[in-house]
Tab-separated table of C-alpha atoms in Angstrom:
chain	number	residue	atom	x	y	z
A	1350	LYS	CA	92.986	43.723	-10.337
A	1351	GLU	CA	94.159	46.785	-8.494
A	1352	LEU	CA	93.949	50.397	-9.482
A	1353	PRO	CA	97.021	51.866	-11.171
A	1354	PRO	CA	99.221	53.465	-8.494
A	1355	MET	CA	98.313	57.100	-7.961
A	1356	GLN	CA	101.273	59.421	-8.256
A	1357	SER	CA	102.124	62.215	-5.851
A	1358	PHE	CA	100.306	65.437	-6.550
A	1359	TYR	CA	103.449	67.481	-5.893
A	1360	GLN	CA	104.058	68.171	-9.571
A	1361	GLY	CA	104.711	71.360	-11.443
A	1362	TRP	CA	101.894	73.132	-13.203
A	1363	LEU	CA	101.883	76.017	-15.626
A	1364	PHE	CA	99.113	78.571	-15.657
A	1365	ILE	CA	98.162	79.387	-19.233
A	1366	SER	CA	95.009	80.154	-21.152
A	1367	ALA	CA	93.638	80.062	-24.640
A	1368	PHE	CA	91.516	82.998	-23.491
A	1369	ASN	CA	94.458	85.195	-22.417
A	1370	ASN	CA	93.500	84.388	-18.841
A	1371	PRO	CA	96.526	83.682	-16.620
A	1372	ASN	CA	94.373	81.821	-14.128
A	1373	ILE	CA	93.573	78.666	-16.111
A	1374	LEU	CA	95.284	75.580	-14.764
A	1375	HIS	CA	97.081	73.462	-17.360
A	1376	ALA	CA	99.635	70.663	-17.104
A	1377	GLY	CA	103.143	71.830	-17.750
A	1378	ALA	CA	106.575	72.213	-16.227
A	1379	GLU	CA	107.815	69.857	-13.541
A	1380	GLY	CA	109.572	70.399	-10.277
A	1381	SER	CA	107.577	72.829	-8.141
A	1382	LYS	CA	105.309	72.087	-5.198
A	1383	VAL	CA	101.676	72.981	-5.776
A	1384	SER	CA	98.351	72.885	-3.998
A	1385	PRO	CA	96.525	69.592	-3.384
A	1386	SER	CA	93.821	70.988	-5.681
A	1387	ALA	CA	96.202	70.644	-8.654
A	1388	ALA	CA	96.417	67.366	-10.562
A	1389	PRO	CA	98.820	64.460	-10.169
A	1390	GLU	CA	101.248	63.261	-12.789
A	1391	ARG	CA	99.623	61.732	-15.851
A	1392	LEU	CA	98.848	58.063	-15.281
A	1393	PRO	CA	100.145	55.492	-17.809
A	1394	PHE	CA	97.148	55.476	-20.119
A	1395	CYS	CA	97.685	54.906	-23.820
A	1396	ARG	CA	97.576	57.810	-26.233
A	1397	VAL	CA	95.135	57.991	-29.125
A	1398	THR	CA	96.390	56.611	-32.432
A	1399	GLU	CA	95.114	56.851	-35.993
A	1400	GLU	CA	93.800	53.300	-35.615
A	1401	ASP	CA	91.772	54.422	-32.609
A	1402	LEU	CA	90.333	57.352	-34.551
A	1403	ALA	CA	89.409	55.030	-37.406
A	1404	PHE	CA	87.415	52.869	-34.974
A	1405	PHE	CA	85.612	55.858	-33.484
A	1406	ARG	CA	84.817	57.288	-36.919
A	1407	LYS	CA	83.322	53.975	-37.923
A	1408	ILE	CA	80.857	53.858	-35.017
A	1409	LEU	CA	80.368	57.659	-34.819
A	1410	PRO	CA	80.374	58.887	-38.438
A	1411	GLY	CA	80.596	62.677	-38.431
A	1412	ARG	CA	80.567	62.732	-34.628
A	1413	THR	CA	84.239	62.063	-33.913
A	1414	ILE	CA	85.575	65.593	-33.555
A	1415	VAL	CA	89.294	66.321	-33.866
A	1416	ASP	CA	89.227	69.925	-35.084
A	1417	PRO	CA	91.101	71.799	-32.307
A	1418	ASP	CA	88.768	74.796	-32.514
A	1419	LEU	CA	85.726	72.562	-31.995
A	1420	VAL	CA	87.322	70.496	-29.217
A	1421	GLU	CA	88.689	73.475	-27.302
A	1422	PRO	CA	85.446	74.607	-25.582
A	1423	SER	CA	85.070	71.140	-24.090
A	1424	ASN	CA	88.593	71.312	-22.681
A	1425	VAL	CA	87.825	74.338	-20.490
A	1426	ASP	CA	85.445	74.469	-17.552
A	1427	TRP	CA	82.672	77.085	-17.166
A	1428	LEU	CA	84.725	79.129	-14.696
A	1429	LYS	CA	87.693	79.088	-17.088
A	1430	SER	CA	89.800	77.862	-14.195
A	1431	VAL	CA	90.855	74.416	-15.464
A	1432	ARG	CA	91.978	73.419	-18.953
A	1433	GLY	CA	92.694	69.971	-20.355
A	1434	SER	CA	94.492	69.041	-23.556
A	1435	SER	CA	92.195	66.471	-25.141
A	1436	GLU	CA	92.376	66.198	-28.912
A	1437	VAL	CA	89.263	64.072	-29.422
A	1438	LEU	CA	85.595	64.804	-28.723
A	1439	LEU	CA	83.163	61.886	-29.121
A	1440	ARG	CA	79.438	62.585	-29.470
A	1441	PRO	CA	77.362	59.395	-29.184
A	1442	GLN	CA	73.601	59.396	-29.625
A	1443	THR	CA	72.694	56.026	-28.116
A	1444	THR	CA	73.545	53.836	-25.152
A	1445	GLU	CA	74.874	51.200	-27.547
A	1446	GLU	CA	77.375	53.693	-28.966
A	1447	VAL	CA	78.538	54.602	-25.448
A	1448	SER	CA	78.925	50.900	-24.726
A	1449	GLN	CA	81.057	50.363	-27.825
A	1450	ILE	CA	83.227	53.378	-26.956
A	1451	LEU	CA	83.900	52.282	-23.381
A	1452	SER	CA	84.468	48.647	-24.294
A	1453	TYR	CA	87.075	49.715	-26.827
A	1454	CYS	CA	88.716	52.287	-24.528
A	1455	ASN	CA	88.917	49.764	-21.709
A	1456	SER	CA	90.621	47.229	-23.976
A	1457	ARG	CA	93.041	49.879	-25.215
A	1458	ASN	CA	93.605	51.516	-21.799
A	1459	LEU	CA	92.392	54.899	-23.068
A	1460	ALA	CA	91.175	57.321	-20.393
A	1461	VAL	CA	87.700	58.846	-20.844
A	1462	ASN	CA	86.248	62.088	-19.516
A	1463	PRO	CA	82.413	61.936	-19.489
A	1464	GLN	CA	80.920	65.396	-20.031
A	1465	GLY	CA	77.392	66.784	-19.877
A	1466	GLY	CA	76.698	70.516	-20.003
A	1467	ASN	CA	80.151	71.362	-18.569
A	1468	THR	CA	78.733	73.666	-15.895
A	1469	GLY	CA	80.552	72.077	-12.935
A	1470	LEU	CA	82.482	74.238	-10.487
A	1471	VAL	CA	85.178	71.854	-9.199
A	1472	GLY	CA	86.983	70.847	-12.399
A	1473	GLY	CA	85.238	67.491	-12.644
A	1474	SER	CA	83.749	67.913	-16.109
A	1475	VAL	CA	86.870	68.588	-18.189
A	1476	PRO	CA	89.987	66.539	-18.958
A	1477	VAL	CA	93.109	66.954	-16.886
A	1478	TYR	CA	95.395	65.710	-19.642
A	1479	ASP	CA	94.501	64.124	-22.988
A	1480	GLU	CA	91.543	61.984	-21.911
A	1481	LEU	CA	88.952	61.386	-24.612
A	1482	ILE	CA	85.926	63.614	-24.054
A	1483	LEU	CA	82.680	61.642	-24.215
A	1484	SER	CA	79.904	64.197	-24.582
A	1485	THR	CA	76.270	63.264	-23.926
A	1486	SER	CA	74.931	66.411	-25.622
A	1487	LEU	CA	73.362	64.506	-28.538
A	1488	MET	CA	71.647	62.055	-26.195
A	1489	ASN	CA	68.789	64.482	-25.716
A	1490	LYS	CA	65.605	62.503	-26.330
A	1491	ILE	CA	62.654	62.299	-23.950
A	1492	LEU	CA	61.781	58.614	-23.892
A	1493	ASN	CA	58.513	58.614	-21.960
A	1494	PHE	CA	56.333	60.607	-19.608
A	1495	ASP	CA	53.612	59.060	-17.482
A	1496	SER	CA	51.077	61.804	-16.790
A	1497	ILE	CA	49.412	59.743	-14.062
A	1498	SER	CA	52.474	58.947	-11.936
A	1499	GLY	CA	54.496	61.987	-13.013
A	1500	VAL	CA	57.535	59.874	-13.920
A	1501	LEU	CA	59.737	61.248	-16.713
A	1502	THR	CA	62.208	58.991	-18.527
A	1503	CYS	CA	64.810	60.627	-20.753
A	1504	GLN	CA	68.330	60.365	-22.092
A	1505	ALA	CA	71.145	61.830	-20.016
A	1506	GLY	CA	71.911	64.705	-22.393
A	1507	CYS	CA	68.556	66.465	-22.003
A	1508	VAL	CA	69.077	70.061	-20.868
A	1509	LEU	CA	67.352	70.772	-17.557
A	1510	GLU	CA	65.524	73.851	-18.828
A	1511	ASN	CA	64.199	71.966	-21.878
A	1512	LEU	CA	62.831	69.281	-19.578
A	1513	SER	CA	61.195	71.990	-17.487
A	1514	PHE	CA	59.490	73.493	-20.563
A	1515	TYR	CA	58.306	70.040	-21.658
A	1516	LEU	CA	56.835	69.271	-18.253
A	1517	GLU	CA	55.206	72.668	-17.716
A	1518	GLU	CA	53.208	72.161	-20.891
A	1519	ARG	CA	51.852	69.017	-19.224
A	1520	ASP	CA	51.170	70.684	-15.857
A	1521	TYR	CA	54.261	69.261	-14.126
A	1522	ILE	CA	57.675	70.617	-13.121
A	1523	MET	CA	61.161	69.209	-12.548
A	1524	PRO	CA	61.982	68.555	-8.874
A	1525	LEU	CA	65.230	70.512	-9.182
A	1526	ASP	CA	66.046	74.000	-10.418
A	1527	LEU	CA	69.530	75.423	-10.909
A	1528	GLY	CA	71.001	78.710	-12.034
A	1529	ALA	CA	72.753	76.778	-14.841
A	1530	LYS	CA	69.490	75.185	-16.039
A	1531	GLY	CA	69.893	76.594	-19.550
A	1532	SER	CA	73.079	74.558	-20.095
A	1533	CYS	CA	73.331	71.770	-17.540
A	1534	GLN	CA	72.132	68.278	-18.447
A	1535	ILE	CA	70.120	65.867	-16.332
A	1536	GLY	CA	72.807	63.172	-16.550
A	1537	GLY	CA	75.383	65.578	-15.172
A	1538	ASN	CA	72.933	66.742	-12.516
A	1539	VAL	CA	72.521	63.154	-11.354
A	1540	ALA	CA	76.224	62.328	-11.643
A	1541	THR	CA	77.034	65.253	-9.323
A	1542	ASN	CA	73.896	64.914	-7.162
A	1543	ALA	CA	73.090	68.570	-7.848
A	1544	GLY	CA	71.010	70.277	-5.158
A	1545	GLY	CA	69.668	73.621	-6.294
A	1546	LEU	CA	66.794	75.860	-5.333
A	1547	ARG	CA	63.989	73.328	-4.831
A	1548	LEU	CA	65.697	70.831	-2.549
A	1549	LEU	CA	63.949	72.237	0.536
A	1550	ARG	CA	60.568	71.266	-0.932
A	1551	TYR	CA	61.225	68.186	-3.070
A	1552	GLY	CA	64.364	66.667	-1.553
A	1553	SER	CA	67.578	65.485	-3.214
A	1554	LEU	CA	68.069	63.435	-6.356
A	1555	HIS	CA	68.722	60.426	-4.142
A	1556	GLY	CA	64.983	60.509	-3.500
A	1557	THR	CA	63.495	61.745	-6.786
A	1558	VAL	CA	65.571	59.624	-9.189
A	1559	LEU	CA	63.755	56.307	-9.550
A	1560	GLY	CA	66.008	54.607	-12.063
A	1561	LEU	CA	69.199	54.865	-14.095
A	1562	GLU	CA	70.638	53.294	-17.191
A	1563	LEU	CA	74.406	53.466	-17.329
A	1564	VAL	CA	77.436	51.979	-18.995
A	1565	LEU	CA	80.272	50.565	-16.915
A	1566	ALA	CA	83.954	50.972	-17.743
A	1567	ASP	CA	84.133	47.693	-19.663
A	1568	GLY	CA	81.151	48.607	-21.841
A	1569	GLN	CA	78.590	46.563	-19.933
A	1570	VAL	CA	75.163	48.228	-19.904
A	1571	LEU	CA	73.525	48.265	-16.472
A	1572	ASP	CA	69.768	48.710	-16.851
A	1573	CYS	CA	68.307	49.940	-13.560
A	1574	LEU	CA	65.845	52.223	-15.344
A	1575	SER	CA	62.940	51.482	-13.023
A	1576	THR	CA	59.927	53.790	-12.851
A	1577	LEU	CA	58.653	52.286	-9.596
A	1578	ARG	CA	58.492	54.357	-6.428
A	1579	LYS	CA	58.861	51.208	-4.346
A	1580	ASP	CA	61.323	48.423	-5.127
A	1581	ASN	CA	62.944	46.712	-2.157
A	1582	THR	CA	64.610	43.826	-4.004
A	1583	GLY	CA	68.281	43.706	-3.134
A	1584	TYR	CA	70.753	46.570	-3.099
A	1585	ASP	CA	69.615	49.899	-4.573
A	1586	LEU	CA	72.485	50.112	-7.053
A	1587	LYS	CA	71.473	53.407	-8.630
A	1588	GLN	CA	72.339	55.233	-5.393
A	1589	LEU	CA	75.987	54.299	-5.897
A	1590	PHE	CA	76.146	56.250	-9.148
A	1591	ILE	CA	74.230	59.340	-8.000
A	1592	GLY	CA	76.996	61.773	-7.048
A	1593	SER	CA	79.846	59.574	-8.322
A	1594	GLU	CA	80.929	62.269	-10.830
A	1595	GLY	CA	81.364	59.883	-13.752
A	1596	THR	CA	84.061	57.841	-12.004
A	1597	LEU	CA	82.066	54.592	-11.739
A	1598	GLY	CA	79.999	54.596	-14.933
A	1599	VAL	CA	78.510	56.836	-17.621
A	1600	ILE	CA	74.839	57.620	-17.048
A	1601	THR	CA	72.896	57.322	-20.302
A	1602	ALA	CA	69.248	57.585	-19.182
A	1603	VAL	CA	67.299	58.715	-16.120
A	1604	SER	CA	63.795	58.175	-14.762
A	1605	ILE	CA	62.759	60.860	-12.300
A	1606	LEU	CA	59.646	61.593	-10.255
A	1607	CYS	CA	58.206	65.018	-11.095
A	1608	PRO	CA	55.744	67.040	-8.968
A	1609	ARG	CA	52.641	68.744	-10.299
A	1610	LYS	CA	53.018	72.326	-11.442
A	1611	PRO	CA	51.788	74.613	-8.653
A	1612	LYS	CA	48.785	76.784	-9.469
A	1613	SER	CA	49.942	79.518	-7.139
A	1614	VAL	CA	53.515	80.827	-6.873
A	1615	ASN	CA	54.650	83.785	-4.795
A	1616	VAL	CA	58.143	85.135	-4.237
A	1617	VAL	CA	59.093	87.432	-1.376
A	1618	PHE	CA	62.325	89.418	-1.101
A	1619	LEU	CA	63.076	90.547	2.452
A	1620	GLY	CA	65.827	92.399	4.273
A	1621	CYS	CA	67.212	91.624	7.753
A	1622	GLU	CA	69.591	93.567	9.976
A	1623	THR	CA	71.303	90.514	11.510
A	1624	PHE	CA	71.816	86.881	10.621
A	1625	GLU	CA	70.168	85.938	13.918
A	1626	GLN	CA	67.023	87.712	12.704
A	1627	LEU	CA	67.313	85.847	9.409
A	1628	LEU	CA	67.385	82.504	11.230
A	1629	LYS	CA	64.384	83.480	13.367
A	1630	THR	CA	62.579	84.467	10.167
A	1631	PHE	CA	63.361	81.006	8.794
A	1632	GLN	CA	61.881	79.359	11.893
A	1633	LEU	CA	58.781	81.537	11.662
A	1634	CYS	CA	58.514	80.834	7.953
A	1635	LYS	CA	58.585	77.069	8.409
A	1636	GLY	CA	55.927	77.238	11.074
A	1637	MET	CA	53.521	79.620	9.343
A	1638	LEU	CA	53.954	78.695	5.673
A	1639	GLY	CA	54.368	74.966	6.224
A	1640	GLU	CA	53.432	72.888	3.201
A	1641	ILE	CA	53.556	75.765	0.687
A	1642	LEU	CA	57.163	76.769	1.469
A	1643	SER	CA	59.319	75.754	-1.507
A	1644	ALA	CA	62.516	77.810	-1.134
A	1645	PHE	CA	64.351	79.878	1.476
A	1646	GLU	CA	67.543	81.422	0.116
A	1647	PHE	CA	69.841	84.171	1.360
A	1648	LEU	CA	72.549	86.528	0.166
A	1649	ASP	CA	74.553	89.138	2.027
A	1650	SER	CA	75.125	92.819	1.307
A	1651	GLU	CA	78.419	92.077	-0.447
A	1652	CYS	CA	76.545	89.921	-2.959
A	1653	MET	CA	74.100	92.765	-3.555
A	1654	ARG	CA	76.996	95.157	-4.121
A	1655	LEU	CA	78.457	92.875	-6.788
A	1656	LEU	CA	75.052	92.462	-8.469
A	1657	ASN	CA	74.654	96.248	-8.560
A	1658	THR	CA	78.211	96.933	-9.712
A	1659	HIS	CA	78.809	94.240	-12.311
A	1660	LEU	CA	75.333	93.304	-13.588
A	1661	LYS	CA	73.512	96.601	-12.926
A	1662	LEU	CA	70.726	94.753	-11.100
A	1663	PRO	CA	68.918	97.187	-8.787
A	1664	ASN	CA	68.111	96.434	-5.166
A	1665	PRO	CA	64.282	96.297	-4.981
A	1666	ILE	CA	64.243	97.230	-1.283
A	1667	SER	CA	66.277	99.405	1.083
A	1668	ASP	CA	69.875	98.454	1.840
A	1669	CYS	CA	70.238	95.712	4.472
A	1670	PRO	CA	73.078	93.489	5.707
A	1671	PHE	CA	71.150	90.359	4.688
A	1672	TYR	CA	68.525	89.492	2.091
A	1673	ILE	CA	66.112	86.559	1.880
A	1674	VAL	CA	64.336	85.039	-1.115
A	1675	ILE	CA	61.275	83.037	-0.083
A	1676	GLU	CA	59.138	81.107	-2.557
A	1677	THR	CA	55.756	79.553	-1.886
A	1678	SER	CA	54.108	77.032	-4.205
A	1679	GLY	CA	50.595	75.744	-3.727
A	1680	SER	CA	47.278	74.833	-5.305
A	1681	ASP	CA	44.991	77.592	-3.960
A	1682	PRO	CA	45.960	81.238	-4.632
A	1683	THR	CA	43.582	82.611	-2.008
A	1684	HIS	CA	44.744	80.192	0.685
A	1685	ASP	CA	48.427	80.779	-0.143
A	1686	ALA	CA	48.053	84.570	-0.217
A	1687	GLN	CA	46.403	84.568	3.217
A	1688	LYS	CA	49.127	82.397	4.737
A	1689	LEU	CA	51.804	84.617	3.201
A	1690	HIS	CA	50.059	87.772	4.451
A	1691	ASN	CA	49.898	86.391	7.995
A	1692	PHE	CA	53.562	85.425	7.905
A	1693	LEU	CA	54.711	88.816	6.609
A	1694	GLU	CA	52.572	90.656	9.151
A	1695	GLU	CA	54.097	88.652	11.986
A	1696	ALA	CA	57.648	89.060	10.642
A	1697	MET	CA	57.253	92.840	10.344
A	1698	THR	CA	55.483	93.221	13.696
A	1699	SER	CA	58.216	91.199	15.407
A	1700	SER	CA	60.866	93.412	13.743
A	1701	LEU	CA	62.545	90.360	12.235
A	1702	VAL	CA	62.591	91.982	8.792
A	1703	SER	CA	63.099	95.658	8.026
A	1704	ASP	CA	61.842	95.835	4.439
A	1705	GLY	CA	60.467	93.643	1.693
A	1706	THR	CA	58.564	93.212	-1.533
A	1707	VAL	CA	56.226	90.526	-2.879
A	1708	ALA	CA	55.964	89.234	-6.468
A	1709	THR	CA	53.069	87.275	-7.926
A	1710	GLU	CA	53.540	88.120	-11.614
A	1711	GLU	CA	55.979	86.006	-13.617
A	1712	ALA	CA	58.183	88.912	-14.762
A	1713	LYS	CA	58.682	90.227	-11.239
A	1714	ILE	CA	59.188	86.706	-9.874
A	1715	LYS	CA	62.007	86.183	-12.373
A	1716	ALA	CA	63.509	89.570	-11.497
A	1717	LEU	CA	63.606	88.736	-7.796
A	1718	TRP	CA	65.007	85.254	-8.393
A	1719	SER	CA	67.745	86.704	-10.601
A	1720	LEU	CA	69.167	88.463	-7.550
A	1721	ARG	CA	69.935	85.051	-6.094
A	1722	GLU	CA	70.631	83.047	-9.245
A	1723	ARG	CA	73.080	85.521	-10.818
A	1724	VAL	CA	75.432	85.971	-7.874
A	1725	THR	CA	77.827	83.427	-9.410
A	1726	GLU	CA	77.834	85.403	-12.649
A	1727	ALA	CA	78.517	88.647	-10.800
A	1728	LEU	CA	81.475	87.052	-9.023
A	1729	THR	CA	83.111	86.146	-12.336
A	1730	HIS	CA	83.346	89.897	-13.076
A	1731	ASP	CA	84.947	90.697	-9.716
A	1732	GLY	CA	88.249	88.921	-10.363
A	1733	PHE	CA	89.715	85.509	-9.692
A	1734	THR	CA	87.269	83.578	-7.486
A	1735	HIS	CA	87.927	80.888	-4.896
A	1736	LYS	CA	84.652	78.992	-4.475
A	1737	TYR	CA	83.622	76.883	-1.488
A	1738	ASP	CA	80.429	74.856	-1.231
A	1739	ILE	CA	80.013	74.068	2.450
A	1740	SER	CA	77.346	72.223	4.423
A	1741	LEU	CA	77.022	73.263	8.066
A	1742	PRO	CA	74.579	73.211	10.973
A	1743	VAL	CA	72.133	75.982	10.026
A	1744	GLU	CA	72.930	78.118	13.071
A	1745	ARG	CA	76.650	78.230	12.081
A	1746	ILE	CA	76.151	78.824	8.378
A	1747	TYR	CA	77.228	82.491	8.263
A	1748	GLN	CA	79.819	82.415	11.037
A	1749	LEU	CA	82.308	80.982	8.549
A	1750	VAL	CA	81.942	84.081	6.351
A	1751	THR	CA	82.515	86.367	9.333
A	1752	ASP	CA	85.523	84.384	10.537
A	1753	MET	CA	86.998	84.225	7.028
A	1754	ARG	CA	86.816	88.014	6.690
A	1755	LYS	CA	88.640	88.412	10.016
A	1756	HIS	CA	91.165	85.738	9.061
A	1757	LEU	CA	92.009	87.270	5.661
A	1758	GLY	CA	91.865	90.939	6.603
A	1759	ASN	CA	92.711	93.022	3.544
A	1760	GLN	CA	94.245	90.129	1.560
A	1761	ALA	CA	91.002	89.531	-0.361
A	1762	LYS	CA	89.077	91.859	-2.629
A	1763	SER	CA	85.677	90.452	-1.602
A	1764	VAL	CA	84.450	87.756	0.794
A	1765	VAL	CA	80.787	86.959	0.201
A	1766	GLY	CA	78.266	84.441	1.455
A	1767	TYR	CA	74.997	83.213	-0.019
A	1768	GLY	CA	73.139	79.948	-0.342
A	1769	HIS	CA	70.377	77.630	0.768
A	1770	VAL	CA	69.435	78.302	4.393
A	1771	GLY	CA	66.833	75.557	4.362
A	1772	ASP	CA	69.528	73.006	3.450
A	1773	GLY	CA	72.320	74.370	5.657
A	1774	ASN	CA	74.339	75.003	2.487
A	1775	LEU	CA	76.688	77.995	2.320
A	1776	HIS	CA	78.393	79.201	-0.841
A	1777	LEU	CA	81.487	81.038	0.370
A	1778	ASN	CA	83.370	82.972	-2.303
A	1779	VAL	CA	86.631	84.899	-2.018
A	1780	THR	CA	87.817	87.113	-4.873
A	1781	SER	CA	91.114	88.785	-5.724
A	1782	PRO	CA	92.236	90.917	-8.706
A	1783	SER	CA	94.229	87.967	-10.073
A	1784	LYS	CA	95.352	84.522	-8.981
A	1785	ASP	CA	97.172	84.944	-5.682
A	1786	PRO	CA	98.985	81.881	-4.227
A	1787	ALA	CA	99.457	83.664	-0.898
A	1788	LEU	CA	95.715	84.259	-0.637
A	1789	LEU	CA	94.978	80.624	-1.451
A	1790	ALA	CA	97.426	79.517	1.244
A	1791	ALA	CA	95.574	81.728	3.724
A	1792	ILE	CA	92.169	80.294	2.753
A	1793	GLU	CA	93.182	76.633	2.621
A	1794	PRO	CA	93.263	74.601	4.749
A	1795	PHE	CA	91.658	77.137	7.136
A	1796	VAL	CA	88.245	76.810	5.471
A	1797	TYR	CA	88.363	73.006	5.617
A	1798	GLU	CA	89.605	72.854	9.193
A	1799	TRP	CA	86.855	75.269	10.257
A	1800	THR	CA	84.239	73.153	8.497
A	1801	ALA	CA	85.556	69.916	9.982
A	1802	SER	CA	85.444	71.430	13.483
A	1803	CYS	CA	81.656	71.815	13.036
A	1804	ARG	CA	81.297	68.303	11.561
A	1805	GLY	CA	80.273	69.915	8.295
A	1806	SER	CA	80.887	68.840	4.709
A	1807	ILE	CA	83.462	70.450	2.420
A	1808	SER	CA	81.157	69.775	-0.534
A	1809	ALA	CA	77.428	70.192	-0.066
A	1810	GLU	CA	76.323	69.927	-3.706
A	1811	HIS	CA	79.165	70.711	-6.138
A	1812	GLY	CA	81.100	67.471	-5.710
A	1813	LEU	CA	84.857	67.052	-5.301
A	1814	GLY	CA	86.057	66.863	-8.896
A	1815	LEU	CA	89.689	67.764	-9.467
A	1816	LYS	CA	89.899	70.718	-7.117
A	1817	LYS	CA	88.592	69.253	-3.872
A	1818	ARG	CA	89.478	65.554	-4.114
A	1819	ASN	CA	92.471	65.682	-1.782
A	1820	TYR	CA	90.425	67.372	0.967
A	1821	ILE	CA	87.938	64.503	1.288
A	1822	TYR	CA	89.388	63.409	4.630
A	1823	TYR	CA	88.071	66.580	6.258
A	1824	SER	CA	84.571	65.164	5.756
A	1825	LYS	CA	84.991	61.392	5.509
A	1826	GLN	CA	86.788	58.848	7.689
A	1827	SER	CA	89.706	56.998	6.118
A	1828	GLN	CA	87.827	53.667	6.300
A	1829	ALA	CA	84.976	55.128	4.249
A	1830	VAL	CA	87.355	56.587	1.664
A	1831	ALA	CA	89.221	53.274	1.406
A	1832	LEU	CA	85.929	51.490	0.749
A	1833	MET	CA	85.190	54.025	-2.012
A	1834	GLY	CA	88.547	53.132	-3.526
A	1835	ASN	CA	87.669	49.438	-3.413
A	1836	ILE	CA	84.362	50.099	-5.178
A	1837	LYS	CA	86.168	52.118	-7.846
A	1838	ALA	CA	88.708	49.317	-8.328
A	1839	MET	CA	85.949	46.729	-8.690
A	1840	LEU	CA	83.862	48.666	-11.233
A	1841	ASP	CA	86.738	50.307	-13.109
A	1842	PRO	CA	89.901	48.176	-12.589
A	1843	LYS	CA	91.976	50.144	-15.083
A	1844	GLY	CA	90.803	53.490	-13.759
A	1845	ILE	CA	89.851	54.844	-17.203
A	1846	LEU	CA	86.675	56.710	-16.113
A	1847	ASN	CA	87.254	60.359	-15.212
A	1848	PRO	CA	90.692	59.792	-13.704
A	1849	TYR	CA	92.206	62.262	-11.216
A	1850	LYS	CA	88.724	63.163	-9.904
A	1851	THR	CA	86.714	62.616	-6.696
A	1852	LEU	CA	89.057	60.214	-4.858
A	1853	PRO	CA	92.284	61.467	-3.246
A	1854	ASP	CA	95.670	60.876	-4.816
A	1855	ASN	CA	96.872	58.794	-1.890
A	1856	LEU	CA	94.172	56.538	-0.518
A	1857	LYS	CA	94.749	55.687	3.151
A	1858	GLN	CA	94.263	51.963	3.600
């Protein structure tokens, strides 16, 4: 079978909000031309009937939610930038229940929006129209932990921070750490291939995830929940679902390799006068800190201004154009402290950094990390935010911010850059007092063309979701995208799983 034909995305949209926010995107009037980041016309899925609700209530007693006030929060993304119109929220607790739901929805041609913690930034976690919302929030059990191998097996709805607390009590940690850790769920992390603050040290989820259990569109349960670090028998199917954003299957359980909890953690906050000095500091850092280096993050002075203004977070050092957060994690406090001392001495002597502070106590470590982790929160208070998650050669990572400021002039309120230097991942954010179509037209496709000219990626770790799906060709060749479409058609012939997301509206064959 073939996928249902995708409709043109040149449809009218109406900006409304249940939160009195004029910037939330919601399906509405027809006839106007809109951005490729808007959604296409609703595909011919069936609408939910009373008979459908009766079936769901039978298999999910008390967990089939139709109260509009209870469903509403799941219709709106964390940024309050996209709003769906689903009327049904399903809350399964087991893989078998997910299987029954998808088998039924596939037979009835009902579209399904899988949802974890709903912390995504590209509109991939909420409905576009009236898709059923399948929440994994009640699938929050830890199934097993092997204290010898460090392999954790859990259901997909486990909150990342709760997993971290569980592991720390057993002298282990999660291999990923995100600013949204208090809300995001491990299933959603895997489905979006989330990166985060520890990727420099522990690598991506493509390496740390050992196994997955998931349910395909027709309800078939695919058990690839291996806990083995080595398994070279046939195709590694789990890799196909890591980063697929819920479009190929619903992840129900994860096994993940967890590192030992470090006995010694230090955080350094440094200031640099130029980005060239920041890059030289990174090179020096890698050479002198070596195996204990666990994070190297940066933010610019505009980020610091927003943190000061909107969140009242003080700058712990003197004002600088650029700031660095460095974390070391090791097993010997004396050894680590000496290596850090030698690095800082060399960095100061070489005039690579102009000021800095070191934290070894947990409270101060958290305070310094908050300056990096809460930038996204500060941006939400600065106005309407256009967010771009770009992967670039490390030496070009900040040039995009500089060029964007020149390109926009005084059209934007703020243009800020921060991110993961060690991963070549820039978070570029542009704010304005309110939604401004002229500003968006100035940003896009400029930002994507600039990225493509450097052979970068338009999505380093956030995914494509609804907002970025039609820009995929800036990063992927048409043959690769066509093959993705073929895989989608094979695994989900009716296209019921997270429609309108990830793949472009018009696949080039």
